[in-house]
Amino acid sequence: MSTQSPAASGRLLSRPVLAWASWDWGSAAFNAVMTTFVFTVYLTSETFGGEAYASEVLGWGLAAAGLLIAVLAPVTGQRSDVGGRRKLWLGINSLAVAVLTALCFFVFPRPELLILGVALIAAANIFFEFAGVNYNAMLAQISTPASIGRISGFGWAMGYVGGIVALVIVLVAFVQPVAEWFGSSTEDALNIRLVAVFSALWFLAFALPVMFAVPEVPRQRNADRLGFLASYALLFRRIKAIYRTSPHTIFFLLASAIFRDGLAAVFTFGGVIAAGTFGFELSEVILFAIVGNVVAAIGAVIGGFFDDRVGPKRVIIVSLIGLLVAGTMVLVLGSSTYRFFGTTWTGDTTFWVFGLLLTLFVGPAQASSRAYLARLAPEGEEGEMFGLYATTGRAVSFLAPALFSLFIGVFGEQRFGILGILAVLLAGLLVLLPVRPPAKVAPAVVPAP
């Protein structure tokens, strides 16, 4: 963990923390609205060639984006650290996400435009991850060792609450409008395409406060002497040095890479499964998303407080076990109707009960994973470490989308894509178990540029 910056008071309601968490609030328009509950549900509808086919194309598109992120993320983080441009690149990448999201307006409901829609979502995911590298690195600038867990959890919770507000606006203004206006027209899916414009503006507006409230990191020596390709040579030297001095830092990066891919898939394909497997209408998907985000926000806050008390590893393990149990029940019960002790249990009940349990456990796992690495990051190297965090995650990020698509292809039913997500979560849990908690991990030593 780095020494404290002037912005690191450790108080949840301090100006830097609130401004930092505002970015998470705004990002929900991309995460919840675009990639989980609205636009990807639109992309995987019958209009674009059928749910199974469109879901398969979406999975492969996101897998390809993941490979590009894996190659580029650590060097982008490293160069923003060295050049003192962490905040600058956060702003540039956030702007790129907003522009690509707005361009989704031109994805009309036609099968031939499926590739355009998937390409825009995939490209926006790439820039979103680049922005996230610098955003996550800022956690070390605004927190103290005693508060890092709950501040990380607070950020995730703000994201979920922001998702609730954004989804409510989408529901009452575009999907089931309370008043007729031109944006509520369903002709050529105008209402859904306008949701993309709304999401872009929402994200951009709430990304701005962090640019003014959190100071830029200082520029490091020799920043101008390192070319782009030379950055990779330095990156590999640093990885070797970190492995020699703090091998469990590398072990955690590998373990979290696997289980975070499963966590991302829960949100990426959650709305798709709700619509395709359980027959939810778009308005029902959004209603579930609103309730799910409430539950996820509660989970993230509770997990953050436990993180500071019992450590992030225990929080992550409990969360992954909860996810495996809930996901297994969704897979096994499916959309069928059952009779238990004289009571009817429908497919809708299955998804509402166990789907909400999934959202409860995703938040703590995400927040504690970020706090875990922030505790281990060497001073001044937070961007590069979170670049590695993104890279190791994206190096295997093809796993969940690919297995999701593979199992759909093998069994011919969208429901069995859940099996691929569960396999990734289980693998991540097994790799995490032998990794030491941060308090027992030696600080990493990295060579200078």
Coordinates of C-alpha atoms in Angstrom, one line a residue:
M1 CA 0.0 0.0 0.0
S2 CA 1.3 3.4 -0.9
T3 CA 1.9 6.3 1.4
Q4 CA -1.1 8.6 1.8
S5 CA -2.0 11.3 -0.6
P6 CA -3.6 14.6 0.5
A7 CA -6.9 13.2 -0.6
A8 CA -6.7 10.2 1.7
S9 CA -8.7 11.1 4.8
G10 CA -10.3 7.7 5.1
R11 CA -13.8 9.2 5.5
L12 CA -16.5 7.8 3.4
L13 CA -18.3 11.2 2.9
S14 CA -15.2 13.2 2.1
R15 CA -15.2 15.2 -1.1
P16 CA -12.5 13.0 -2.9
V17 CA -14.3 9.8 -2.0
L18 CA -17.7 11.0 -3.1
A19 CA -16.2 12.4 -6.4
W20 CA -14.4 9.1 -7.0
A21 CA -17.5 7.1 -6.3
S22 CA -19.5 9.3 -8.6
W23 CA -17.6 7.6 -11.5
D24 CA -18.9 4.3 -10.3
W25 CA -22.4 5.7 -10.1
G26 CA -22.2 6.9 -13.7
S27 CA -20.6 3.7 -15.0
A28 CA -23.7 1.8 -14.1
A29 CA -25.3 3.3 -17.2
F30 CA -22.8 1.2 -19.2
N31 CA -22.7 -1.8 -16.9
A32 CA -26.3 -2.2 -16.0
V33 CA -28.2 -0.6 -18.8
M34 CA -26.0 -1.3 -21.9
T35 CA -24.1 -4.6 -21.2
T36 CA -26.5 -6.4 -18.8
F37 CA -30.2 -5.6 -18.7
V38 CA -31.3 -3.5 -21.7
F39 CA -29.1 -3.2 -24.8
T40 CA -27.6 -6.7 -24.8
V41 CA -31.1 -8.1 -24.2
Y42 CA -32.2 -6.1 -27.3
L43 CA -29.2 -7.4 -29.3
T44 CA -29.9 -11.0 -28.4
S45 CA -33.6 -10.9 -29.3
E46 CA -35.3 -12.6 -32.2
T47 CA -35.0 -9.4 -34.2
F48 CA -31.2 -10.1 -34.6
G49 CA -31.4 -13.7 -35.7
G50 CA -32.6 -15.6 -32.6
E51 CA -31.6 -15.6 -29.0
A52 CA -29.2 -18.6 -29.2
Y53 CA -27.4 -17.3 -32.3
A54 CA -27.2 -13.7 -31.2
S55 CA -26.0 -14.7 -27.7
E56 CA -23.3 -16.8 -29.2
V57 CA -22.1 -13.9 -31.4
L58 CA -22.2 -11.6 -28.4
G59 CA -20.1 -14.1 -26.4
W60 CA -17.4 -14.3 -29.0
G61 CA -17.3 -10.6 -29.5
L62 CA -16.7 -9.9 -25.8
A63 CA -14.1 -12.7 -25.8
A64 CA -12.2 -10.9 -28.6
A65 CA -12.4 -7.6 -26.8
G66 CA -10.9 -9.3 -23.7
L67 CA -7.9 -10.5 -25.7
L68 CA -7.1 -6.9 -26.8
I69 CA -7.5 -5.7 -23.2
A70 CA -5.2 -8.4 -22.0
V71 CA -2.4 -7.2 -24.3
L72 CA -2.7 -3.4 -23.8
A73 CA -4.0 -2.8 -20.2
P74 CA -0.9 -3.1 -18.1
V75 CA 1.2 -0.9 -20.3
T76 CA -1.5 1.8 -20.4
G77 CA -1.6 1.7 -16.6
Q78 CA 2.2 1.7 -16.4
R79 CA 2.6 4.7 -18.7
S80 CA -0.1 6.7 -16.8
D81 CA 1.8 6.1 -13.6
V82 CA 5.1 7.0 -14.9
G83 CA 3.9 10.1 -16.9
G84 CA 1.7 11.4 -14.1
R85 CA -1.3 11.1 -16.4
R86 CA -3.6 8.8 -14.4
K87 CA -6.5 11.2 -14.3
L88 CA -6.0 12.4 -17.9
W89 CA -6.3 8.9 -19.3
L90 CA -9.3 8.2 -17.0
G91 CA -11.0 11.1 -18.7
I92 CA -10.0 10.2 -22.3
N93 CA -11.1 6.6 -21.9
S94 CA -14.3 7.6 -20.2
L95 CA -15.1 9.9 -23.1
A96 CA -14.4 7.1 -25.6
V97 CA -16.9 4.9 -23.8
A98 CA -19.5 7.6 -23.9
V99 CA -19.0 8.1 -27.7
L100 CA -19.2 4.4 -28.5
T101 CA -22.2 4.0 -26.3
A102 CA -24.0 6.9 -28.1
L103 CA -23.2 5.3 -31.5
C104 CA -25.3 2.3 -30.5
F105 CA -28.3 4.6 -31.4
F106 CA -27.6 3.5 -35.1
V107 CA -28.1 -0.2 -34.3
F108 CA -31.5 -0.6 -35.9
P109 CA -33.4 -3.9 -35.3
R110 CA -32.1 -5.7 -38.3
P111 CA -30.2 -9.0 -38.4
E112 CA -27.4 -7.5 -40.6
L113 CA -26.7 -4.9 -37.8
L114 CA -26.0 -7.5 -35.1
I115 CA -22.3 -7.3 -35.9
L116 CA -22.3 -3.5 -35.6
G117 CA -24.0 -3.7 -32.2
V118 CA -21.7 -6.3 -30.9
A119 CA -18.6 -4.5 -32.2
L120 CA -19.7 -1.2 -30.5
I121 CA -20.4 -2.9 -27.2
A122 CA -17.1 -4.8 -27.4
A123 CA -15.1 -1.7 -28.3
A124 CA -16.8 0.3 -25.4
N125 CA -15.8 -2.6 -23.1
I126 CA -12.2 -2.2 -24.1
F127 CA -12.1 1.5 -23.3
F128 CA -14.2 1.0 -20.2
E129 CA -11.5 -1.5 -18.9
F130 CA -8.7 1.0 -19.7
A131 CA -10.6 3.7 -17.7
G132 CA -11.1 1.2 -14.9
V133 CA -7.4 0.6 -14.6
N134 CA -6.8 4.3 -13.7
Y135 CA -10.0 4.5 -11.7
N136 CA -9.1 1.5 -9.5
A137 CA -5.6 2.8 -9.0
M138 CA -7.0 6.0 -7.5
L139 CA -8.4 3.9 -4.6
A140 CA -4.9 4.1 -3.0
Q141 CA -5.0 7.9 -3.3
I142 CA -8.3 8.4 -1.4
S143 CA -8.2 5.7 1.3
T144 CA -6.1 4.6 4.3
P145 CA -5.1 1.0 5.2
A146 CA -8.0 1.0 7.8
S147 CA -10.6 2.2 5.4
I148 CA -9.7 0.7 2.0
G149 CA -12.2 -2.1 2.2
R150 CA -15.3 -0.1 3.0
I151 CA -14.3 2.7 0.6
S152 CA -14.0 0.1 -2.2
G153 CA -17.3 -1.4 -1.1
F154 CA -18.9 2.1 -1.0
G155 CA -17.7 2.7 -4.6
W156 CA -19.3 -0.6 -5.8
A157 CA -22.5 0.2 -3.8
M158 CA -22.7 3.7 -5.5
G159 CA -22.4 1.9 -8.8
Y160 CA -25.3 -0.3 -8.0
V161 CA -27.5 2.6 -6.7
G162 CA -26.6 4.6 -9.8
G163 CA -27.8 1.6 -11.8
I164 CA -31.1 1.6 -9.9
V165 CA -31.7 5.3 -10.7
A166 CA -30.6 4.9 -14.3
L167 CA -32.8 1.8 -14.8
V168 CA -35.8 3.5 -13.3
I169 CA -35.4 6.4 -15.7
V170 CA -35.0 4.0 -18.6
L171 CA -38.1 2.1 -17.5
V172 CA -40.5 5.0 -17.0
A173 CA -39.2 7.2 -19.9
F174 CA -38.3 4.7 -22.6
V175 CA -39.6 1.1 -22.0
Q176 CA -42.9 1.6 -20.2
P177 CA -43.3 5.4 -20.5
V178 CA -45.6 7.1 -18.0
A179 CA -46.2 9.8 -20.6
E180 CA -46.1 9.7 -24.4
W181 CA -43.2 11.5 -26.1
F182 CA -41.2 11.0 -29.2
G183 CA -38.6 9.0 -27.3
S184 CA -41.2 6.4 -26.3
S185 CA -41.9 5.3 -29.8
T186 CA -41.2 1.6 -30.5
E187 CA -40.9 2.1 -34.3
D188 CA -37.5 0.8 -35.4
A189 CA -36.8 0.3 -31.6
L190 CA -36.3 4.1 -31.3
N191 CA -37.0 3.9 -27.6
I192 CA -34.2 1.3 -27.0
R193 CA -31.8 3.1 -29.3
L194 CA -32.4 6.3 -27.4
V195 CA -31.5 4.5 -24.2
A196 CA -28.0 4.3 -25.6
V197 CA -27.8 8.1 -26.0
F198 CA -29.2 8.5 -22.4
S199 CA -26.6 6.0 -21.1
A200 CA -23.7 7.9 -22.8
L201 CA -24.8 11.3 -21.3
W202 CA -25.4 9.8 -17.9
F203 CA -21.9 8.2 -17.7
L204 CA -20.2 11.3 -19.0
A205 CA -21.9 13.6 -16.5
F206 CA -21.1 11.5 -13.4
A207 CA -17.5 10.8 -14.6
L208 CA -16.6 14.5 -14.4
P209 CA -16.4 15.1 -10.6
V210 CA -13.4 12.8 -10.1
M211 CA -11.5 14.9 -12.6
F212 CA -11.7 17.9 -10.2
A213 CA -11.6 16.4 -6.7
V214 CA -8.8 13.9 -6.8
P215 CA -5.2 15.2 -7.5
E216 CA -3.1 13.9 -10.4
V217 CA -0.3 11.5 -9.4
P218 CA 3.2 13.0 -9.7
R219 CA 5.3 12.5 -12.8
Q220 CA 8.1 9.9 -12.3
R221 CA 11.7 10.3 -13.4
N222 CA 12.8 9.2 -16.9
A223 CA 9.1 9.2 -18.0
D224 CA 10.0 10.5 -21.5
R225 CA 12.8 7.9 -22.1
L226 CA 10.6 4.9 -22.3
G227 CA 9.1 4.0 -25.7
F228 CA 5.9 2.0 -26.1
L229 CA 7.6 -1.3 -27.0
A230 CA 10.2 -0.7 -24.2
S231 CA 7.3 -0.5 -21.8
Y232 CA 6.6 -4.2 -22.4
A233 CA 10.2 -5.1 -21.6
L234 CA 10.0 -3.1 -18.4
L235 CA 6.6 -4.8 -17.6
F236 CA 8.1 -8.3 -17.9
R237 CA 11.1 -7.3 -15.7
R238 CA 8.7 -6.0 -13.1
I239 CA 6.5 -9.1 -13.2
K240 CA 9.7 -11.3 -12.6
A241 CA 10.8 -9.0 -9.8
I242 CA 7.3 -9.1 -8.2
Y243 CA 7.3 -12.9 -8.4
R244 CA 10.7 -13.1 -6.7
T245 CA 9.9 -10.8 -3.9
S246 CA 6.1 -11.3 -3.5
P247 CA 5.0 -14.4 -5.3
H248 CA 1.5 -14.4 -3.7
T249 CA 0.8 -11.1 -5.4
I250 CA 1.1 -12.9 -8.7
F251 CA -0.9 -15.9 -7.3
F252 CA -3.7 -13.5 -6.4
L253 CA -3.7 -11.9 -9.8
L254 CA -4.1 -15.3 -11.4
A255 CA -6.8 -16.5 -9.0
S256 CA -8.8 -13.2 -9.3
A257 CA -8.4 -13.3 -13.0
I258 CA -10.4 -16.5 -13.1
F259 CA -13.2 -15.7 -10.6
R260 CA -13.6 -12.1 -11.8
D261 CA -14.3 -13.4 -15.3
G262 CA -17.1 -15.5 -13.8
L263 CA -18.4 -12.4 -11.9
A264 CA -18.4 -10.3 -15.1
A265 CA -20.3 -13.1 -16.9
V266 CA -23.0 -13.1 -14.2
F267 CA -23.8 -9.5 -15.0
T268 CA -23.1 -9.7 -18.8
F269 CA -25.4 -12.6 -19.4
G270 CA -27.9 -12.2 -16.5
G271 CA -30.4 -10.2 -18.4
V272 CA -29.9 -12.3 -21.5
I273 CA -30.8 -15.5 -19.5
A274 CA -33.7 -13.8 -17.8
A275 CA -35.2 -12.9 -21.2
G276 CA -34.2 -16.0 -23.2
T277 CA -34.5 -18.8 -20.7
F278 CA -37.1 -17.6 -18.2
G279 CA -39.2 -15.6 -20.7
F280 CA -39.0 -12.2 -19.0
E281 CA -40.3 -9.2 -20.9
L282 CA -37.9 -6.3 -21.2
S283 CA -39.8 -4.4 -18.5
E284 CA -39.6 -7.4 -16.2
V285 CA -35.9 -7.7 -16.8
I286 CA -35.5 -4.0 -15.8
L287 CA -37.6 -4.5 -12.7
F288 CA -35.4 -7.4 -11.7
A289 CA -32.4 -5.3 -12.4
I290 CA -33.6 -2.5 -10.1
V291 CA -34.3 -4.9 -7.2
G292 CA -31.1 -6.8 -7.9
N293 CA -29.0 -3.6 -7.8
V294 CA -30.6 -2.8 -4.4
V295 CA -29.5 -6.2 -3.1
A296 CA -26.1 -5.9 -4.7
A297 CA -25.5 -2.5 -3.1
I298 CA -26.4 -3.8 0.3
G299 CA -24.1 -6.8 -0.3
A300 CA -21.2 -4.5 -1.3
V301 CA -21.5 -2.3 1.7
I302 CA -21.7 -5.2 4.1
G303 CA -18.8 -6.9 2.4
G304 CA -16.7 -3.8 2.6
F305 CA -17.1 -3.5 6.4
F306 CA -16.3 -7.2 6.8
D307 CA -13.3 -6.7 4.5
D308 CA -11.8 -4.3 7.0
R309 CA -12.4 -6.6 9.9
V310 CA -11.8 -10.2 8.7
G311 CA -9.8 -9.5 5.5
P312 CA -10.7 -9.6 1.8
K313 CA -9.8 -13.3 1.3
R314 CA -12.5 -14.6 3.6
V315 CA -15.1 -12.2 2.1
I316 CA -14.2 -13.4 -1.5
I317 CA -14.4 -17.1 -0.5
V318 CA -17.8 -16.8 1.1
S319 CA -19.1 -14.8 -1.8
L320 CA -17.9 -17.3 -4.4
I321 CA -19.5 -20.2 -2.5
G322 CA -22.7 -18.3 -2.4
L323 CA -22.5 -17.7 -6.1
L324 CA -21.9 -21.3 -6.9
V325 CA -24.9 -22.5 -4.8
A326 CA -27.3 -19.9 -6.3
G327 CA -26.1 -20.4 -9.8
T328 CA -26.4 -24.2 -9.5
M329 CA -30.0 -23.8 -8.4
V330 CA -30.8 -21.6 -11.4
L331 CA -29.3 -24.2 -13.7
V332 CA -30.9 -27.2 -12.1
L333 CA -34.4 -25.8 -11.6
G334 CA -34.5 -23.9 -14.8
S335 CA -37.8 -22.4 -16.0
S336 CA -39.9 -25.4 -15.0
T337 CA -42.7 -25.4 -12.5
Y338 CA -42.5 -27.7 -9.4
R339 CA -44.7 -28.7 -6.5
F340 CA -43.1 -28.6 -3.1
F341 CA -45.2 -29.6 0.0
G342 CA -48.4 -28.5 -1.8
T343 CA -46.8 -25.2 -2.9
T344 CA -46.3 -24.2 -6.6
W345 CA -42.7 -23.1 -7.4
T346 CA -42.5 -21.5 -10.9
G347 CA -39.6 -20.6 -13.1
D348 CA -40.1 -17.0 -12.3
T349 CA -39.8 -17.7 -8.6
T350 CA -36.5 -19.6 -9.3
F351 CA -35.0 -16.7 -11.1
W352 CA -36.2 -14.1 -8.6
V353 CA -35.0 -16.0 -5.5
F354 CA -31.7 -17.4 -6.8
G355 CA -31.0 -14.5 -9.2
L356 CA -31.2 -12.1 -6.3
L357 CA -28.8 -14.3 -4.3
L358 CA -26.4 -14.1 -7.2
T359 CA -26.5 -10.3 -7.1
L360 CA -26.0 -10.3 -3.3
F361 CA -22.7 -12.1 -3.5
V362 CA -21.3 -10.5 -6.7
G363 CA -20.7 -7.0 -5.0
P364 CA -18.6 -8.2 -2.0
A365 CA -16.4 -10.4 -4.3
Q366 CA -15.8 -7.5 -6.7
A367 CA -15.1 -4.9 -4.0
S368 CA -12.9 -7.1 -1.9
S369 CA -10.9 -8.2 -4.9
R370 CA -10.1 -4.5 -5.7
A371 CA -9.3 -3.8 -2.1
Y372 CA -7.0 -6.9 -1.9
L373 CA -4.8 -5.7 -4.7
A374 CA -4.8 -2.1 -3.5
R375 CA -3.3 -3.3 -0.3
L376 CA -0.5 -5.1 -2.2
A377 CA 0.3 -2.4 -4.8
P378 CA 3.8 -0.9 -4.4
E379 CA 3.9 2.9 -3.9
G380 CA 3.6 4.8 -7.2
E381 CA 2.9 1.6 -9.2
E382 CA -0.9 1.3 -8.6
G383 CA -1.8 2.0 -12.2
E384 CA 0.5 -0.7 -13.5
M385 CA -0.7 -3.2 -10.9
F386 CA -4.3 -2.6 -11.8
G387 CA -3.2 -2.8 -15.4
L388 CA -1.9 -6.3 -14.6
Y389 CA -5.2 -6.8 -12.7
A390 CA -7.1 -6.0 -15.9
T391 CA -4.7 -8.0 -18.0
T392 CA -4.7 -11.2 -16.0
G393 CA -8.4 -10.9 -15.9
R394 CA -8.7 -10.3 -19.6
A395 CA -6.1 -12.9 -20.4
V396 CA -8.7 -15.5 -19.4
S397 CA -11.7 -13.3 -20.1
F398 CA -12.5 -15.4 -23.1
L399 CA -13.2 -18.3 -20.7
A400 CA -16.7 -17.4 -19.4
P401 CA -18.1 -16.0 -22.7
A402 CA -16.5 -18.9 -24.6
L403 CA -17.8 -21.6 -22.3
F404 CA -21.2 -19.8 -22.2
S405 CA -21.3 -20.0 -26.0
L406 CA -19.8 -23.5 -26.1
F407 CA -22.4 -25.0 -23.8
I408 CA -25.2 -23.3 -25.6
G409 CA -23.8 -24.8 -28.9
V410 CA -23.4 -28.3 -27.4
F411 CA -26.8 -28.5 -25.6
G412 CA -28.8 -26.3 -28.0
E413 CA -30.4 -24.4 -25.1
Q414 CA -29.4 -21.0 -23.7
R415 CA -29.9 -22.2 -20.1
F416 CA -26.8 -24.5 -20.2
G417 CA -24.6 -21.5 -20.8
I418 CA -24.9 -21.1 -17.0
L419 CA -22.8 -24.2 -16.6
G420 CA -19.8 -22.5 -18.3
I421 CA -20.1 -19.5 -15.8
L422 CA -20.2 -21.9 -12.8
A423 CA -17.2 -23.8 -14.0
V424 CA -15.2 -20.5 -14.1
L425 CA -16.3 -19.4 -10.7
L426 CA -15.4 -22.8 -9.2
A427 CA -11.9 -22.8 -10.8
G428 CA -11.3 -19.3 -9.4
L429 CA -12.3 -20.4 -5.9
L430 CA -10.0 -23.4 -6.0
V431 CA -7.0 -21.3 -7.2
L432 CA -7.7 -18.7 -4.6
L433 CA -7.7 -21.1 -1.6
P434 CA -3.9 -21.5 -1.2
V435 CA -3.2 -17.7 -1.7
R436 CA -2.2 -15.9 1.4
P437 CA -4.2 -12.9 2.7
P438 CA -2.6 -9.4 2.2
A439 CA -1.5 -9.2 5.8
K440 CA 0.8 -12.2 5.2
V441 CA 2.1 -11.2 1.9
A442 CA 5.5 -9.4 1.6
P443 CA 5.5 -6.1 -0.3
A444 CA 6.5 -6.4 -3.9
V445 CA 9.8 -4.7 -5.0
V446 CA 9.8 -3.5 -8.6
P447 CA 12.8 -2.2 -10.6
A448 CA 12.9 1.5 -11.7
P449 CA 12.3 2.3 -15.4

